[in-house]
Amino acid sequence: LAKTTQPISMDSYEGQEVNITCSHNNIATNDYITWYQQFPSQGPRFIIQGYKTKVTNEVASLFIPADRKSSTLSLPRVSLSDTAVYYCLVEGWGQNFVFGPGTRLSVLP
Amino acid sequence: GAVVSQHPSWVICKSGTSVKIECRSLDFQATTMFWYRQFPKQSLMLMATSNEGSKATYEQGVEKDKFLINHASLTLSTLTVTSAHPEDSSFYICSASGLVSGREETQYFGPGTRLLVL
């Protein structure tokens, strides 16, 4: 059972870079780390996924250290529309998909 | 790519009636589909996992006779809430995983269905 731990909430201002770290100490060898964004009354939206080192796409970067026991989602220059709940999920075959409480990001003007 | 739809997006029903929610993968074949429930201000709670053509696997505490899941094809799964009661009011979200971008394990979520039982 891959359990994750994240900060419950974070505040930021528009234009700042936001880094959200997730701990997943019992990640298995074949597991990937996926981050989702959820707005109220909507399903989670896939943001980024990685296995190790660094992954970057048009909306975010994901940093994973060599031991893979944690990962950091980096959102460059956040805007008000980035206010949402962010979940990290360890995904792999045979895992029970346990969503943690997520991180509630509030972006202030 | 990897789009998942749900229908209906919201439903209001009387206590004691049954409600069916559909989940479809629109542009990929979903070998596995998942059903979650989410209460206000809380995280998603996995209810069950289903593979095409086989019985669903329910999480502990989820009544399989109350929440009937059918995964009849590689693009469609349905959740039927039987004899719904007010405490079943919640936000139900499905997700699907299949061979997308070379990986089968990643979940792609539907937009959710808001159920209100009066």
mmCIF file of N, CA and C in Angstrom, chain B residues 20-96:
data_model
loop_
_atom_site.group_PDB
_atom_site.id
_atom_site.type_symbol
_atom_site.label_atom_id
_atom_site.label_comp_id
_atom_site.label_asym_id
_atom_site.label_seq_id
_atom_site.Cartn_x
_atom_site.Cartn_y
_atom_site.Cartn_z
ATOM 1 N N LYS B 20 -28.078 4.994 -12.008
ATOM 2 C CA LYS B 20 -26.967 4.434 -12.771
ATOM 3 C C LYS B 20 -26.092 5.555 -13.306
ATOM 4 N N ILE B 21 -24.794 5.391 -13.132
ATOM 5 C CA ILE B 21 -23.816 6.360 -13.631
ATOM 6 C C ILE B 21 -22.916 5.647 -14.640
ATOM 7 N N GLU B 22 -22.729 6.269 -15.786
ATOM 8 C CA GLU B 22 -21.890 5.675 -16.828
ATOM 9 C C GLU B 22 -20.531 6.353 -16.882
ATOM 10 N N CYS B 23 -19.524 5.561 -17.170
ATOM 11 C CA CYS B 23 -18.163 6.063 -17.330
ATOM 12 C C CYS B 23 -17.611 5.505 -18.628
ATOM 13 N N ARG B 24 -17.155 6.375 -19.498
ATOM 14 C CA ARG B 24 -16.658 5.939 -20.801
ATOM 15 C C ARG B 24 -15.258 6.487 -21.072
ATOM 16 N N SER B 25 -14.407 5.632 -21.605
ATOM 17 C CA SER B 25 -13.131 6.105 -22.133
ATOM 18 C C SER B 25 -13.350 6.366 -23.618
ATOM 19 N N LEU B 26 -13.095 7.583 -24.041
ATOM 20 C CA LEU B 26 -13.506 8.003 -25.382
ATOM 21 C C LEU B 26 -12.471 7.703 -26.463
ATOM 22 N N ASP B 27 -11.211 7.700 -26.102
ATOM 23 C CA ASP B 27 -10.192 7.548 -27.145
ATOM 24 C C ASP B 27 -9.114 6.535 -26.799
ATOM 25 N N PHE B 28 -9.423 5.665 -25.850
ATOM 26 C CA PHE B 28 -8.498 4.578 -25.555
ATOM 27 C C PHE B 28 -9.284 3.433 -24.935
ATOM 28 N N GLN B 29 -8.684 2.283 -24.943
ATOM 29 C CA GLN B 29 -9.328 1.111 -24.353
ATOM 30 C C GLN B 29 -8.902 0.993 -22.893
ATOM 31 N N ALA B 30 -9.898 0.990 -22.035
ATOM 32 C CA ALA B 30 -9.643 0.968 -20.602
ATOM 33 C C ALA B 30 -9.657 -0.465 -20.082
ATOM 34 N N THR B 31 -8.502 -1.003 -19.818
ATOM 35 C CA THR B 31 -8.445 -2.351 -19.271
ATOM 36 C C THR B 31 -8.910 -2.375 -17.826
ATOM 37 N N THR B 32 -8.736 -1.264 -17.141
ATOM 38 C CA THR B 32 -9.152 -1.165 -15.749
ATOM 39 C C THR B 32 -9.890 0.154 -15.529
ATOM 40 N N MET B 33 -10.974 0.069 -14.776
ATOM 41 C CA MET B 33 -11.703 1.280 -14.399
ATOM 42 C C MET B 33 -11.876 1.306 -12.893
ATOM 43 N N PHE B 34 -11.883 2.502 -12.358
ATOM 44 C CA PHE B 34 -11.963 2.695 -10.921
ATOM 45 C C PHE B 34 -13.134 3.619 -10.603
ATOM 46 N N TRP B 35 -13.740 3.361 -9.474
ATOM 47 C CA TRP B 35 -14.816 4.241 -9.003
ATOM 48 C C TRP B 35 -14.430 4.799 -7.645
ATOM 49 N N TYR B 36 -14.575 6.115 -7.529
ATOM 50 C CA TYR B 36 -14.257 6.824 -6.290
ATOM 51 C C TYR B 36 -15.492 7.583 -5.811
ATOM 52 N N ARG B 37 -15.451 7.879 -4.528
ATOM 53 C CA ARG B 37 -16.470 8.751 -3.938
ATOM 54 C C ARG B 37 -15.740 9.853 -3.191
ATOM 55 N N GLN B 38 -16.293 11.046 -3.270
ATOM 56 C CA GLN B 38 -15.639 12.168 -2.611
ATOM 57 C C GLN B 38 -16.689 13.020 -1.908
ATOM 58 N N PHE B 39 -16.515 13.182 -0.605
ATOM 59 C CA PHE B 39 -17.383 14.054 0.178
ATOM 60 C C PHE B 39 -16.759 15.444 0.239
ATOM 61 N N PRO B 40 -17.583 16.454 0.526
ATOM 62 C CA PRO B 40 -17.075 17.835 0.516
ATOM 63 C C PRO B 40 -15.835 18.007 1.382
ATOM 64 N N LYS B 41 -14.864 18.698 0.844
ATOM 65 C CA LYS B 41 -13.611 19.038 1.530
ATOM 66 C C LYS B 41 -12.769 17.816 1.885
ATOM 67 N N GLN B 42 -13.096 16.664 1.320
ATOM 68 C CA GLN B 42 -12.321 15.466 1.600
ATOM 69 C C GLN B 42 -11.652 14.947 0.336
ATOM 70 N N SER B 43 -10.764 14.007 0.529
ATOM 71 C CA SER B 43 -10.047 13.424 -0.591
ATOM 72 C C SER B 43 -10.906 12.362 -1.276
ATOM 73 N N LEU B 44 -10.402 11.847 -2.360
ATOM 74 C CA LEU B 44 -11.102 10.779 -3.071
ATOM 75 C C LEU B 44 -10.932 9.463 -2.313
ATOM 76 N N MET B 45 -11.998 8.711 -2.242
ATOM 77 C CA MET B 45 -11.944 7.406 -1.601
ATOM 78 C C MET B 45 -12.275 6.344 -2.633
ATOM 79 N N LEU B 46 -11.356 5.423 -2.831
ATOM 80 C CA LEU B 46 -11.564 4.362 -3.804
ATOM 81 C C LEU B 46 -12.649 3.426 -3.319
ATOM 82 N N MET B 47 -13.634 3.182 -4.191
ATOM 83 C CA MET B 47 -14.717 2.264 -3.845
ATOM 84 C C MET B 47 -14.449 0.869 -4.409
ATOM 85 N N ALA B 48 -14.061 0.838 -5.686
ATOM 86 C CA ALA B 48 -13.894 -0.460 -6.335
ATOM 87 C C ALA B 48 -13.058 -0.318 -7.588
ATOM 88 N N THR B 49 -12.514 -1.446 -7.985
ATOM 89 C CA THR B 49 -11.704 -1.547 -9.198
ATOM 90 C C THR B 49 -12.316 -2.619 -10.073
ATOM 91 N N SER B 50 -12.443 -2.338 -11.349
ATOM 92 C CA SER B 50 -13.018 -3.361 -12.227
ATOM 93 C C SER B 50 -12.182 -3.535 -13.481
ATOM 94 N N ASN B 51 -12.068 -4.778 -13.897
ATOM 95 C CA ASN B 51 -11.418 -5.114 -15.150
ATOM 96 C C ASN B 51 -12.468 -5.620 -16.122
ATOM 97 N N GLU B 52 -12.282 -5.324 -17.376
ATOM 98 C CA GLU B 52 -13.261 -5.670 -18.390
ATOM 99 C C GLU B 52 -13.555 -7.167 -18.368
ATOM 100 N N GLY B 53 -14.844 -7.473 -18.266
ATOM 101 C CA GLY B 53 -15.279 -8.859 -18.331
ATOM 102 C C GLY B 53 -15.178 -9.640 -17.039
ATOM 103 N N SER B 54 -14.738 -9.016 -15.981
ATOM 104 C CA SER B 54 -14.646 -9.739 -14.706
ATOM 105 C C SER B 54 -15.336 -8.948 -13.598
ATOM 106 N N LYS B 55 -15.533 -9.614 -12.468
ATOM 107 C CA LYS B 55 -16.210 -8.962 -11.354
ATOM 108 C C LYS B 55 -15.329 -7.881 -10.743
ATOM 109 N N ALA B 56 -15.995 -6.871 -10.217
ATOM 110 C CA ALA B 56 -15.259 -5.783 -9.596
ATOM 111 C C ALA B 56 -14.703 -6.206 -8.240
ATOM 112 N N THR B 57 -13.606 -5.586 -7.877
ATOM 113 C CA THR B 57 -13.013 -5.788 -6.554
ATOM 114 C C THR B 57 -13.350 -4.581 -5.697
ATOM 115 N N TYR B 58 -14.054 -4.810 -4.608
ATOM 116 C CA TYR B 58 -14.512 -3.716 -3.765
ATOM 117 C C TYR B 58 -13.561 -3.479 -2.606
ATOM 118 N N GLU B 59 -13.440 -2.226 -2.222
ATOM 119 C CA GLU B 59 -12.626 -1.882 -1.057
ATOM 120 C C GLU B 59 -13.392 -2.243 0.213
ATOM 121 N N GLN B 60 -12.638 -2.408 1.253
ATOM 122 C CA GLN B 60 -13.248 -2.768 2.539
ATOM 123 C C GLN B 60 -14.255 -1.714 2.954
ATOM 124 N N GLY B 61 -15.423 -2.176 3.377
ATOM 125 C CA GLY B 61 -16.451 -1.256 3.840
ATOM 126 C C GLY B 61 -17.405 -0.802 2.762
ATOM 127 N N VAL B 62 -17.152 -1.150 1.522
ATOM 128 C CA VAL B 62 -18.049 -0.770 0.431
ATOM 129 C C VAL B 62 -18.964 -1.947 0.121
ATOM 130 N N GLU B 63 -20.267 -1.739 0.202
ATOM 131 C CA GLU B 63 -21.228 -2.822 0.000
ATOM 132 C C GLU B 63 -21.397 -3.107 -1.489
ATOM 133 N N LYS B 64 -21.001 -4.299 -1.889
ATOM 134 C CA LYS B 64 -21.074 -4.628 -3.317
ATOM 135 C C LYS B 64 -22.505 -4.793 -3.798
ATOM 136 N N ASP B 65 -23.430 -5.130 -2.905
ATOM 137 C CA ASP B 65 -24.828 -5.274 -3.312
ATOM 138 C C ASP B 65 -25.524 -3.919 -3.438
ATOM 139 N N LYS B 66 -24.927 -2.918 -2.854
ATOM 140 C CA LYS B 66 -25.514 -1.591 -2.936
ATOM 141 C C LYS B 66 -24.918 -0.802 -4.111
ATOM 142 N N PHE B 67 -23.644 -1.003 -4.338
ATOM 143 C CA PHE B 67 -22.957 -0.307 -5.426
ATOM 144 C C PHE B 67 -22.566 -1.345 -6.485
ATOM 145 N N LEU B 68 -23.444 -1.506 -7.457
ATOM 146 C CA LEU B 68 -23.236 -2.516 -8.481
ATOM 147 C C LEU B 68 -22.380 -1.946 -9.606
ATOM 148 N N ILE B 69 -21.321 -2.645 -9.922
ATOM 149 C CA ILE B 69 -20.411 -2.184 -10.955
ATOM 150 C C ILE B 69 -20.364 -3.203 -12.073
ATOM 151 N N ASN B 70 -20.505 -2.690 -13.291
ATOM 152 C CA ASN B 70 -20.438 -3.527 -14.476
ATOM 153 C C ASN B 70 -19.432 -2.935 -15.441
ATOM 154 N N HIS B 71 -18.510 -3.740 -15.899
ATOM 155 C CA HIS B 71 -17.480 -3.283 -16.846
ATOM 156 C C HIS B 71 -17.595 -4.176 -18.068
ATOM 157 N N ALA B 72 -18.627 -3.905 -18.854
ATOM 158 C CA ALA B 72 -19.011 -4.814 -19.925
ATOM 159 C C ALA B 72 -18.119 -4.733 -21.151
ATOM 160 N N SER B 73 -17.458 -3.599 -21.348
ATOM 161 C CA SER B 73 -16.607 -3.462 -22.522
ATOM 162 C C SER B 73 -15.354 -2.688 -22.146
ATOM 163 N N LEU B 74 -14.452 -2.564 -23.099
ATOM 164 C CA LEU B 74 -13.197 -1.865 -22.827
ATOM 165 C C LEU B 74 -13.350 -0.347 -22.822
ATOM 166 N N THR B 75 -14.564 0.133 -23.039
ATOM 167 C CA THR B 75 -14.771 1.579 -23.024
ATOM 168 C C THR B 75 -15.899 2.015 -22.106
ATOM 169 N N LEU B 76 -16.529 1.092 -21.430
ATOM 170 C CA LEU B 76 -17.699 1.458 -20.629
ATOM 171 C C LEU B 76 -17.745 0.702 -19.313
ATOM 172 N N SER B 77 -17.945 1.453 -18.250
ATOM 173 C CA SER B 77 -18.224 0.878 -16.945
ATOM 174 C C SER B 77 -19.402 1.637 -16.351
ATOM 175 N N THR B 78 -20.232 0.927 -15.620
ATOM 176 C CA THR B 78 -21.376 1.580 -14.981
ATOM 177 C C THR B 78 -21.376 1.293 -13.481
ATOM 178 N N LEU B 79 -21.809 2.290 -12.737
ATOM 179 C CA LEU B 79 -21.999 2.160 -11.294
ATOM 180 C C LEU B 79 -23.466 2.408 -11.014
ATOM 181 N N THR B 80 -24.119 1.438 -10.397
ATOM 182 C CA THR B 80 -25.518 1.602 -10.023
ATOM 183 C C THR B 80 -25.624 1.667 -8.510
ATOM 184 N N VAL B 81 -26.153 2.772 -8.034
ATOM 185 C CA VAL B 81 -26.410 2.925 -6.601
ATOM 186 C C VAL B 81 -27.836 2.436 -6.367
ATOM 187 N N THR B 82 -27.961 1.300 -5.737
ATOM 188 C CA THR B 82 -29.281 0.710 -5.549
ATOM 189 C C THR B 82 -29.922 1.212 -4.256
ATOM 190 N N SER B 83 -31.237 1.421 -4.329
ATOM 191 C CA SER B 83 -31.982 1.897 -3.171
ATOM 192 C C SER B 83 -31.229 3.030 -2.464
ATOM 193 N N ALA B 84 -31.026 4.083 -3.192
ATOM 194 C CA ALA B 84 -30.216 5.187 -2.680
ATOM 195 C C ALA B 84 -30.875 5.865 -1.489
ATOM 196 N N HIS B 85 -30.054 6.286 -0.560
ATOM 197 C CA HIS B 85 -30.516 7.007 0.613
ATOM 198 C C HIS B 85 -29.737 8.309 0.740
ATOM 199 N N PRO B 86 -30.228 9.251 1.524
ATOM 200 C CA PRO B 86 -29.550 10.550 1.624
ATOM 201 C C PRO B 86 -28.055 10.447 1.948
ATOM 202 N N GLU B 87 -27.670 9.461 2.719
ATOM 203 C CA GLU B 87 -26.244 9.335 3.067
ATOM 204 C C GLU B 87 -25.374 8.915 1.881
ATOM 205 N N ASP B 88 -26.034 8.493 0.779
ATOM 206 C CA ASP B 88 -25.281 8.159 -0.436
ATOM 207 C C ASP B 88 -25.000 9.401 -1.280
ATOM 208 N N SER B 89 -25.574 10.515 -0.891
ATOM 209 C CA SER B 89 -25.319 11.764 -1.619
ATOM 210 C C SER B 89 -23.825 12.066 -1.562
ATOM 211 N N SER B 90 -23.247 12.258 -2.723
ATOM 212 C CA SER B 90 -21.801 12.469 -2.781
ATOM 213 C C SER B 90 -21.410 12.811 -4.211
ATOM 214 N N PHE B 91 -20.145 12.986 -4.411
ATOM 215 C CA PHE B 91 -19.567 13.220 -5.736
ATOM 216 C C PHE B 91 -18.884 11.925 -6.142
ATOM 217 N N TYR B 92 -19.358 11.304 -7.215
ATOM 218 C CA TYR B 92 -18.811 10.038 -7.666
ATOM 219 C C TYR B 92 -17.933 10.283 -8.901
ATOM 220 N N ILE B 93 -16.725 9.773 -8.840
ATOM 221 C CA ILE B 93 -15.756 10.006 -9.913
ATOM 222 C C ILE B 93 -15.223 8.669 -10.400
ATOM 223 N N CYS B 94 -15.171 8.499 -11.700
ATOM 224 C CA CYS B 94 -14.564 7.297 -12.245
ATOM 225 C C CYS B 94 -13.218 7.653 -12.865
ATOM 226 N N SER B 95 -12.387 6.665 -12.988
ATOM 227 C CA SER B 95 -11.140 6.834 -13.725
ATOM 228 C C SER B 95 -10.890 5.575 -14.537
ATOM 229 N N ALA B 96 -10.061 5.714 -15.533
ATOM 230 C CA ALA B 96 -9.762 4.582 -16.407
ATOM 231 C C ALA B 96 -8.277 4.551 -16.684
#
